[in-house]
CSV table of C-alpha atoms in Angstrom, one decimal:
chain,number,residue,atom,x,y,z
A,14,UNK,CA,-91.5,66.6,88.7
A,15,UNK,CA,-90.0,64.5,91.5
A,16,UNK,CA,-86.7,62.8,91.0
A,17,UNK,CA,-85.6,60.9,94.2
A,18,UNK,CA,-81.9,60.2,94.8
A,19,UNK,CA,-82.8,56.5,94.9
A,20,UNK,CA,-86.0,54.7,94.3
A,21,UNK,CA,-85.9,50.9,95.0
A,22,UNK,CA,-89.6,50.4,94.4
A,23,UNK,CA,-89.4,49.8,90.6
A,24,UNK,CA,-86.7,47.2,91.2
A,25,UNK,CA,-88.8,45.5,93.9
A,26,UNK,CA,-91.9,45.5,91.7
A,27,UNK,CA,-90.0,43.6,89.0
A,28,UNK,CA,-88.4,41.1,91.3
A,29,UNK,CA,-91.0,40.8,94.1
A,30,UNK,CA,-92.2,37.2,93.2
A,31,UNK,CA,-88.6,35.9,93.0
A,32,UNK,CA,-87.6,37.6,96.2
A,33,UNK,CA,-90.6,36.4,98.1
A,34,UNK,CA,-90.0,32.9,96.9
A,35,UNK,CA,-86.4,33.0,98.0
A,36,UNK,CA,-87.2,34.5,101.4
A,37,UNK,CA,-90.0,31.9,101.9
A,38,UNK,CA,-87.6,29.1,100.9
A,39,UNK,CA,-85.2,30.2,103.7
A,40,UNK,CA,-87.9,30.5,106.3
A,41,UNK,CA,-89.3,27.1,105.4
A,42,UNK,CA,-85.9,25.5,105.6
A,43,UNK,CA,-85.5,26.5,109.2
A,44,UNK,CA,-81.7,26.8,108.4
A,45,UNK,CA,-81.1,30.3,109.5
A,46,UNK,CA,-77.4,30.5,110.0
A,47,UNK,CA,-75.0,30.2,107.0
A,48,UNK,CA,-75.9,27.1,105.0
A,49,UNK,CA,-76.5,26.5,101.3
A,50,UNK,CA,-77.9,29.9,100.4
A,51,UNK,CA,-74.7,31.6,101.8
A,52,UNK,CA,-72.4,29.0,100.2
A,53,UNK,CA,-74.1,29.4,96.8
A,54,UNK,CA,-73.8,33.2,96.9
A,55,UNK,CA,-70.1,33.0,98.0
A,56,UNK,CA,-69.3,30.8,95.0
A,57,UNK,CA,-71.2,33.1,92.5
A,58,UNK,CA,-69.7,36.3,93.8
A,59,UNK,CA,-66.2,34.9,93.8
A,60,UNK,CA,-66.6,33.7,90.2
A,61,UNK,CA,-68.2,37.1,89.2
A,62,UNK,CA,-65.3,39.0,90.7
A,63,UNK,CA,-62.6,36.7,89.4
A,64,UNK,CA,-61.4,35.5,92.8
A,65,UNK,CA,-61.0,32.0,94.1
A,66,UNK,CA,-63.0,32.4,97.3
A,67,UNK,CA,-65.9,34.4,98.7
A,68,UNK,CA,-66.7,34.6,102.4
A,69,UNK,CA,-70.1,36.1,103.3
A,70,UNK,CA,-70.1,38.5,106.2
A,71,UNK,CA,-72.5,40.7,108.0
A,72,UNK,CA,-71.7,44.1,106.3
A,73,UNK,CA,-69.1,45.9,104.2
A,74,UNK,CA,-67.7,47.4,107.4
A,75,UNK,CA,-67.2,43.9,108.9
A,76,UNK,CA,-65.6,42.8,105.6
A,77,UNK,CA,-62.9,45.4,106.2
A,78,UNK,CA,-62.7,44.6,109.9
A,79,UNK,CA,-62.3,40.9,109.5
A,80,UNK,CA,-59.7,41.4,106.8
A,81,UNK,CA,-57.6,43.6,109.1
A,82,UNK,CA,-58.1,41.1,112.0
A,83,UNK,CA,-57.1,38.2,109.8
A,84,UNK,CA,-53.8,40.0,109.1
A,85,UNK,CA,-53.2,40.4,112.8
A,86,UNK,CA,-53.0,44.1,112.5
A,87,UNK,CA,-53.3,45.9,115.8
A,88,UNK,CA,-51.7,48.4,118.2
A,89,UNK,CA,-48.5,49.9,116.9
A,90,UNK,CA,-49.3,49.2,113.3
A,91,UNK,CA,-50.1,51.7,110.6
A,92,UNK,CA,-52.6,51.3,107.7
A,93,UNK,CA,-52.3,53.5,104.6
A,94,UNK,CA,-55.5,54.7,103.0
A,95,UNK,CA,-57.3,57.8,101.7
A,96,UNK,CA,-59.0,60.6,103.7
A,97,UNK,CA,-61.9,60.9,101.2
A,98,UNK,CA,-64.2,57.9,101.8
A,99,UNK,CA,-66.9,56.6,104.0
A,100,UNK,CA,-66.0,56.5,107.7
A,101,UNK,CA,-65.8,52.7,107.9
A,102,UNK,CA,-62.5,52.6,106.0
A,103,UNK,CA,-60.9,54.5,108.8
A,104,UNK,CA,-63.2,53.2,111.6
A,105,UNK,CA,-62.2,49.6,111.2
A,106,UNK,CA,-58.5,50.6,111.4
A,107,UNK,CA,-59.1,52.4,114.6
A,108,UNK,CA,-61.2,49.5,116.0
A,109,UNK,CA,-58.3,47.0,115.7
A,110,UNK,CA,-56.1,49.5,117.5
A,111,UNK,CA,-54.0,50.6,114.5
A,112,UNK,CA,-53.5,54.1,113.2
A,113,UNK,CA,-54.5,55.4,109.8
A,114,UNK,CA,-51.9,57.1,107.5
A,115,UNK,CA,-53.6,59.2,104.9
A,116,UNK,CA,-52.5,60.1,101.4
A,117,UNK,CA,-54.3,62.5,99.1
A,118,UNK,CA,-56.5,61.5,96.1
A,119,UNK,CA,-56.2,62.1,92.4
A,120,UNK,CA,-58.1,65.1,91.1
A,121,UNK,CA,-59.8,63.3,88.2
A,122,UNK,CA,-60.8,60.0,89.9
A,123,UNK,CA,-60.8,61.0,93.6
A,124,UNK,CA,-59.1,57.7,94.3
A,125,UNK,CA,-55.8,57.1,96.1
A,126,UNK,CA,-52.9,58.9,94.4
A,127,UNK,CA,-50.1,56.4,93.8
A,128,UNK,CA,-47.5,59.2,93.8
A,129,UNK,CA,-48.5,60.2,97.3
A,130,UNK,CA,-48.7,56.5,98.3
A,131,UNK,CA,-45.1,56.1,97.1
A,132,UNK,CA,-44.0,59.0,99.2
A,133,UNK,CA,-45.7,57.7,102.3
A,134,UNK,CA,-44.3,54.2,101.9
A,135,UNK,CA,-40.8,55.5,101.4
A,136,UNK,CA,-41.0,57.7,104.5
A,137,UNK,CA,-42.4,54.8,106.5
A,138,UNK,CA,-39.5,52.6,105.6
A,139,UNK,CA,-37.1,55.1,107.0
A,140,UNK,CA,-39.2,55.3,110.2
A,141,UNK,CA,-39.3,51.5,110.9
A,142,UNK,CA,-41.7,50.1,108.3
A,143,UNK,CA,-44.9,50.2,110.5
A,144,UNK,CA,-47.3,50.3,107.6
A,145,UNK,CA,-48.8,46.8,107.6
A,146,UNK,CA,-51.6,47.2,105.0
A,147,UNK,CA,-52.8,49.5,102.2
A,148,UNK,CA,-56.6,50.1,101.7
A,149,UNK,CA,-57.3,51.7,98.3
A,150,UNK,CA,-60.9,52.7,97.9
A,151,UNK,CA,-62.7,52.2,94.6
A,152,UNK,CA,-64.8,55.3,95.2
A,153,UNK,CA,-68.2,55.8,93.7
A,154,UNK,CA,-67.8,52.6,91.6
A,155,UNK,CA,-64.5,53.3,89.8
A,156,UNK,CA,-61.4,51.3,90.4
A,157,UNK,CA,-58.3,52.9,91.8
A,158,UNK,CA,-55.1,52.7,89.8
A,159,UNK,CA,-54.4,49.2,90.9
A,160,UNK,CA,-51.4,48.4,88.7
A,161,UNK,CA,-49.4,51.2,90.3
A,162,UNK,CA,-50.8,50.6,93.7
A,163,UNK,CA,-50.1,46.9,93.5
A,164,UNK,CA,-46.5,47.4,92.3
A,165,UNK,CA,-45.8,49.7,95.1
A,166,UNK,CA,-47.3,47.4,97.7
A,167,UNK,CA,-45.3,44.5,96.3
A,168,UNK,CA,-42.1,46.5,96.4
A,169,UNK,CA,-42.6,47.3,100.1
A,170,UNK,CA,-44.1,43.9,101.0
A,171,UNK,CA,-47.4,45.4,102.2
A,172,UNK,CA,-50.8,43.5,101.5
A,173,UNK,CA,-53.6,45.3,99.7
A,174,UNK,CA,-57.1,45.3,101.0
A,175,UNK,CA,-59.5,46.6,98.4
A,176,UNK,CA,-62.3,48.7,99.8
A,177,UNK,CA,-64.7,47.7,97.0
A,178,UNK,CA,-67.9,48.5,98.9
A,179,UNK,CA,-69.2,50.7,96.1
A,180,UNK,CA,-67.7,48.9,93.2
A,181,UNK,CA,-68.9,45.3,92.7
A,182,UNK,CA,-68.4,44.6,88.9
A,183,UNK,CA,-66.2,47.6,88.3
A,184,UNK,CA,-63.3,46.7,86.0
A,185,UNK,CA,-59.7,47.9,85.6
A,186,UNK,CA,-57.5,47.6,82.5
A,187,UNK,CA,-54.4,45.9,84.0
A,188,UNK,CA,-51.3,45.8,81.8
A,189,UNK,CA,-49.9,42.3,82.0
A,190,UNK,CA,-46.8,41.8,79.8
A,191,UNK,CA,-47.9,44.6,77.4
A,192,UNK,CA,-51.4,43.1,77.1
A,193,UNK,CA,-54.5,44.6,78.7
A,194,UNK,CA,-56.3,42.2,81.0
A,195,UNK,CA,-59.6,43.4,82.5
A,196,UNK,CA,-59.7,42.7,86.2
A,197,UNK,CA,-62.7,43.2,88.4
A,198,UNK,CA,-62.7,45.0,91.8
A,199,UNK,CA,-62.0,42.5,94.5
A,200,UNK,CA,-59.5,40.4,92.5
A,201,UNK,CA,-56.5,42.6,92.6
A,202,UNK,CA,-55.5,42.6,96.2
A,203,UNK,CA,-55.1,40.1,99.0
A,204,UNK,CA,-58.8,40.7,99.8
A,205,UNK,CA,-61.7,42.6,98.3
A,206,UNK,CA,-64.3,44.0,100.7
A,207,UNK,CA,-67.9,44.4,99.4
A,208,UNK,CA,-71.1,45.9,100.9
A,209,UNK,CA,-74.6,44.8,100.1
A,210,UNK,CA,-76.3,47.8,101.8
A,211,UNK,CA,-79.6,48.3,100.1
A,212,UNK,CA,-78.5,51.4,98.2
A,213,UNK,CA,-75.6,49.6,96.5
A,214,UNK,CA,-75.9,48.4,92.9
A,215,UNK,CA,-76.2,44.9,94.3
A,216,UNK,CA,-78.2,45.6,97.5
A,217,UNK,CA,-79.9,43.3,100.0
A,218,UNK,CA,-83.0,43.9,102.1
A,219,UNK,CA,-80.7,44.7,105.0
A,220,UNK,CA,-77.0,44.6,105.8
A,221,UNK,CA,-74.6,42.2,104.3
A,222,UNK,CA,-71.1,42.0,102.9
A,223,UNK,CA,-68.5,39.7,101.3
A,224,UNK,CA,-64.7,39.2,101.4
A,225,UNK,CA,-63.1,37.9,98.2
A,226,UNK,CA,-59.6,36.4,98.0
A,227,UNK,CA,-57.6,34.1,95.9
A,228,UNK,CA,-55.3,33.1,98.9
A,229,UNK,CA,-56.8,29.9,100.4
A,230,UNK,CA,-54.9,30.3,103.7
A,231,UNK,CA,-56.2,33.8,104.2
A,232,UNK,CA,-59.7,32.6,103.2
A,233,UNK,CA,-59.6,30.0,106.0
A,234,UNK,CA,-58.6,32.6,108.5
A,235,UNK,CA,-61.4,34.9,107.5
A,236,UNK,CA,-63.9,32.1,107.7
A,237,UNK,CA,-62.7,31.3,111.2
A,238,UNK,CA,-62.7,34.9,112.3
A,239,UNK,CA,-66.3,35.5,111.0
A,240,UNK,CA,-67.4,32.8,113.5
A,241,UNK,CA,-65.6,33.8,116.7
A,242,UNK,CA,-62.4,32.2,115.6
A,243,UNK,CA,-63.8,28.7,116.2
A,244,UNK,CA,-62.2,25.9,114.4
A,245,UNK,CA,-63.7,23.3,115.1
A,246,UNK,CA,-66.8,24.4,116.9
A,247,UNK,CA,-66.1,25.5,120.5
A,248,UNK,CA,-62.3,25.4,120.0
A,249,UNK,CA,-60.9,28.9,119.5
A,250,UNK,CA,-57.4,29.3,118.1
A,251,UNK,CA,-58.0,33.1,117.6
A,252,UNK,CA,-60.4,35.8,118.7
A,253,UNK,CA,-62.8,36.6,115.9
A,254,UNK,CA,-66.3,37.9,116.0
A,255,UNK,CA,-69.9,37.3,114.8
A,256,UNK,CA,-69.6,38.4,111.2
A,257,UNK,CA,-71.8,35.8,109.5
A,258,UNK,CA,-73.9,36.7,106.5
A,259,UNK,CA,-77.7,36.1,107.0
A,260,UNK,CA,-79.0,33.4,104.6
A,261,UNK,CA,-82.1,35.5,103.8
A,262,UNK,CA,-79.8,38.3,102.5
A,263,UNK,CA,-77.8,35.7,100.6
A,264,UNK,CA,-81.0,34.3,98.9
A,265,UNK,CA,-82.2,37.8,97.9
A,266,UNK,CA,-78.8,38.8,96.6
A,267,UNK,CA,-78.6,35.6,94.5
A,268,UNK,CA,-81.8,36.6,92.8
A,269,UNK,CA,-80.5,40.1,92.1
A,270,UNK,CA,-77.1,39.0,90.9
A,271,UNK,CA,-78.7,37.8,87.6
A,272,UNK,CA,-79.7,41.4,86.9
A,273,UNK,CA,-76.6,43.2,88.0
A,274,UNK,CA,-74.9,43.6,84.6
A,275,UNK,CA,-78.0,45.1,83.1
A,276,UNK,CA,-78.3,47.5,86.0
A,277,UNK,CA,-74.7,48.5,85.5
A,278,UNK,CA,-75.3,49.2,81.9
A,279,UNK,CA,-78.4,51.3,82.6
A,280,UNK,CA,-76.4,53.4,85.1
A,281,UNK,CA,-73.6,53.9,82.5
A,282,UNK,CA,-76.2,55.0,80.0
A,283,UNK,CA,-77.6,57.5,82.5
A,284,UNK,CA,-74.1,58.8,83.2
A,285,UNK,CA,-73.4,59.3,79.5
A,286,UNK,CA,-76.7,61.1,79.1
A,287,UNK,CA,-75.9,63.4,82.0
A,288,UNK,CA,-72.6,64.3,80.4
A,289,UNK,CA,-74.3,65.0,77.1
A,290,UNK,CA,-77.0,67.1,78.7
A,291,UNK,CA,-74.5,69.1,80.8
A,292,UNK,CA,-72.5,69.8,77.7
A,293,UNK,CA,-75.5,70.9,75.7
A,294,UNK,CA,-76.5,73.2,78.5
A,295,UNK,CA,-73.0,74.8,78.5
A,296,UNK,CA,-72.5,73.8,82.1
A,297,UNK,CA,-69.1,72.3,81.9
A,298,UNK,CA,-66.2,74.3,83.3
A,299,UNK,CA,-63.2,74.4,85.6
A,300,UNK,CA,-63.9,76.1,88.9
A,301,UNK,CA,-60.3,77.1,89.3
A,302,UNK,CA,-60.2,79.2,86.1
A,303,UNK,CA,-64.0,79.8,86.0
A,304,UNK,CA,-65.0,80.5,89.6
A,305,UNK,CA,-68.6,81.3,88.5
A,306,UNK,CA,-68.8,78.2,86.3
A,307,UNK,CA,-72.3,76.7,86.7
A,308,UNK,CA,-70.9,73.2,86.5
A,309,UNK,CA,-67.4,72.4,87.6
A,310,UNK,CA,-66.7,68.8,86.8
A,311,UNK,CA,-68.5,65.5,86.1
A,312,UNK,CA,-66.9,62.8,88.2
A,313,UNK,CA,-65.7,59.6,86.5
A,314,UNK,CA,-65.4,59.9,82.8
A,315,UNK,CA,-64.3,56.3,82.9
A,316,UNK,CA,-60.6,57.0,83.4
A,317,UNK,CA,-60.3,53.5,84.6
A,318,UNK,CA,-63.1,51.6,82.8
A,319,UNK,CA,-65.6,50.3,83.6
A,320,UNK,CA,-67.2,52.5,86.1
A,321,UNK,CA,-70.4,51.1,87.7
A,322,UNK,CA,-71.7,54.4,89.0
A,323,UNK,CA,-72.8,53.5,92.5
A,324,UNK,CA,-72.9,57.3,92.7
A,325,UNK,CA,-72.7,60.0,90.0
A,326,UNK,CA,-70.9,62.9,91.6
A,327,UNK,CA,-70.3,66.4,90.3
A,328,UNK,CA,-68.0,69.0,91.7
A,329,UNK,CA,-69.7,72.4,91.8
A,330,UNK,CA,-69.2,75.9,93.2
A,331,UNK,CA,-71.8,77.0,95.8
A,332,UNK,CA,-72.5,73.4,96.4
A,333,UNK,CA,-74.6,73.8,99.6
A,334,UNK,CA,-76.9,76.4,98.0
A,335,UNK,CA,-77.3,74.2,94.9
A,336,UNK,CA,-78.2,71.2,97.1
A,337,UNK,CA,-80.9,73.1,98.9
A,338,UNK,CA,-82.3,74.4,95.6
A,339,UNK,CA,-82.4,70.9,94.1
A,340,UNK,CA,-84.2,69.6,97.2
A,341,UNK,CA,-86.7,72.4,97.2
A,342,UNK,CA,-87.5,71.6,93.5
A,343,UNK,CA,-88.0,67.9,94.0
A,344,UNK,CA,-84.5,66.6,93.0
A,345,UNK,CA,-82.9,64.3,95.5
A,346,UNK,CA,-79.2,64.7,96.1
A,347,UNK,CA,-76.5,64.0,98.7
A,348,UNK,CA,-73.0,64.9,99.7
A,349,UNK,CA,-70.5,62.0,99.7
A,350,UNK,CA,-68.6,63.2,101.8
A,351,UNK,CA,-68.8,66.6,103.5
A,352,UNK,CA,-65.8,66.1,105.8
A,353,UNK,CA,-62.5,64.3,105.2
A,354,UNK,CA,-61.6,61.5,107.6
A,355,UNK,CA,-58.6,63.4,109.1
A,356,UNK,CA,-61.0,66.2,110.1
A,357,UNK,CA,-63.4,63.9,112.1
A,358,UNK,CA,-64.0,64.8,115.7
A,359,UNK,CA,-63.4,61.3,116.9
A,360,UNK,CA,-59.7,61.6,116.1
A,361,UNK,CA,-58.4,63.1,119.3
A,362,UNK,CA,-54.9,63.4,118.1
A,363,UNK,CA,-54.4,67.0,116.9
A,364,UNK,CA,-51.7,65.9,114.5
A,365,UNK,CA,-54.5,64.6,112.2
A,366,UNK,CA,-56.2,68.0,112.1
A,367,UNK,CA,-53.0,69.7,111.2
A,368,UNK,CA,-52.6,67.5,108.1
A,369,UNK,CA,-53.7,69.0,104.7
A,370,UNK,CA,-54.9,67.1,101.7
A,371,UNK,CA,-55.9,69.8,99.2
A,372,UNK,CA,-57.6,67.6,96.6
A,373,UNK,CA,-59.7,65.6,99.1
A,374,UNK,CA,-60.6,68.7,101.0
A,375,UNK,CA,-61.7,70.5,97.8
A,376,UNK,CA,-63.8,67.5,96.8
A,377,UNK,CA,-65.5,67.5,100.3
A,378,UNK,CA,-66.4,71.1,99.8
A,379,UNK,CA,-67.7,70.9,96.3
A,380,UNK,CA,-69.1,67.3,95.7
A,381,UNK,CA,-72.7,66.5,95.1
A,382,UNK,CA,-74.3,63.2,94.1
A,383,UNK,CA,-77.2,63.2,91.6
A,384,UNK,CA,-79.8,60.4,91.0
A,385,UNK,CA,-78.3,57.7,88.8
A,386,UNK,CA,-80.3,54.5,89.5
A,387,UNK,CA,-81.2,52.4,86.5
A,388,UNK,CA,-85.0,53.1,86.3
A,389,UNK,CA,-84.6,56.9,85.8
A,390,UNK,CA,-86.3,58.2,82.7
A,391,UNK,CA,-84.9,60.5,80.1
A,392,UNK,CA,-87.3,63.2,81.2
A,393,UNK,CA,-86.1,62.9,84.8
A,394,UNK,CA,-82.4,63.2,83.8
A,395,UNK,CA,-83.3,66.3,81.7
A,396,UNK,CA,-85.2,67.8,84.6
A,397,UNK,CA,-82.2,67.4,86.9
A,398,UNK,CA,-79.9,69.2,84.5
A,399,UNK,CA,-82.5,71.9,83.8
A,400,UNK,CA,-82.9,72.5,87.5
A,401,UNK,CA,-79.1,72.9,88.0
A,402,UNK,CA,-79.0,75.2,85.0
A,403,UNK,CA,-81.8,77.3,86.4
A,404,UNK,CA,-80.1,77.7,89.7
A,405,UNK,CA,-77.0,79.2,88.2
A,406,UNK,CA,-78.8,81.3,85.7
A,407,UNK,CA,-81.0,82.9,88.3
A,408,UNK,CA,-78.0,83.8,90.5
């Protein structure tokens, strides 16, 4: 049996007529820069996320970059974030000339640890308050602990940029006056940054991204900055960039948005089935107390509901051997991420390599993503677990 990590062909087969009609509509319109398709998607994404404004941009990376630029963050500034995430979270900080400050992640969610965040902000205040933004990452599709992160950021007067690239539609149970209010990723900070890379739950047929915000002044600055800072045309009050969302991508994403909740639900069902199968196979254990445990930990048991499972990640001993075994037996898998950001070669400052974030580093050494896309069959899920069980039994 073959179980790819991701297979977009079933989705395309279902939506091909609608997608082709949408693409043809844009081509025939001859309006190829911004326009109605982008405006419509911006309004729909903002409403879906619970934000007042959406600004379509060229990628999730550029969503982060334009958010930092719109806060005038640059040389001499610090930005607080996590060392366990995709490179763009740090890369955009470096591109504006600022310096990242890392804090470790929580063991159960692998998202930013608010306790470590509090320590970093307190230390920064003593050293001159150079932290100018906080970027929590909603890793794998599960929201970070935004109540605690938001309270700390408010206490220190630091804006929050949500890296929600993997988390469109993820929800967080915010406590508001003793009542739980479910809030979606992208509505809990000054800005939310989304990616529409094809592998995302809501993916385009190329690159694309979105910034959400409920601050109209900030929204105006982001809109200006995505178009070279021009306002009006040919008059530049600031230096921005070319970060515009392509209307063809907007048209395709508008088609797909109608199906997003059903895809989320299917991914959650697959995640629940994985947990059931792993439990039945006796593969659940703690690698600290059971170093030979065949299965260490299933990421994301909805500690902060509702997880959208952009990835389904397990933490396992002998990860690299297991990865090769799965690939040799027809099971697609991937490592997100094999190296923490503070360990990346592009950071020339040796002080980064001397830092130690034990939870993040352990995750980088043991994490493995399994297929989770909506169209997986029950037989395919069972085959994945059976193959993992066979690897550990045979060794």
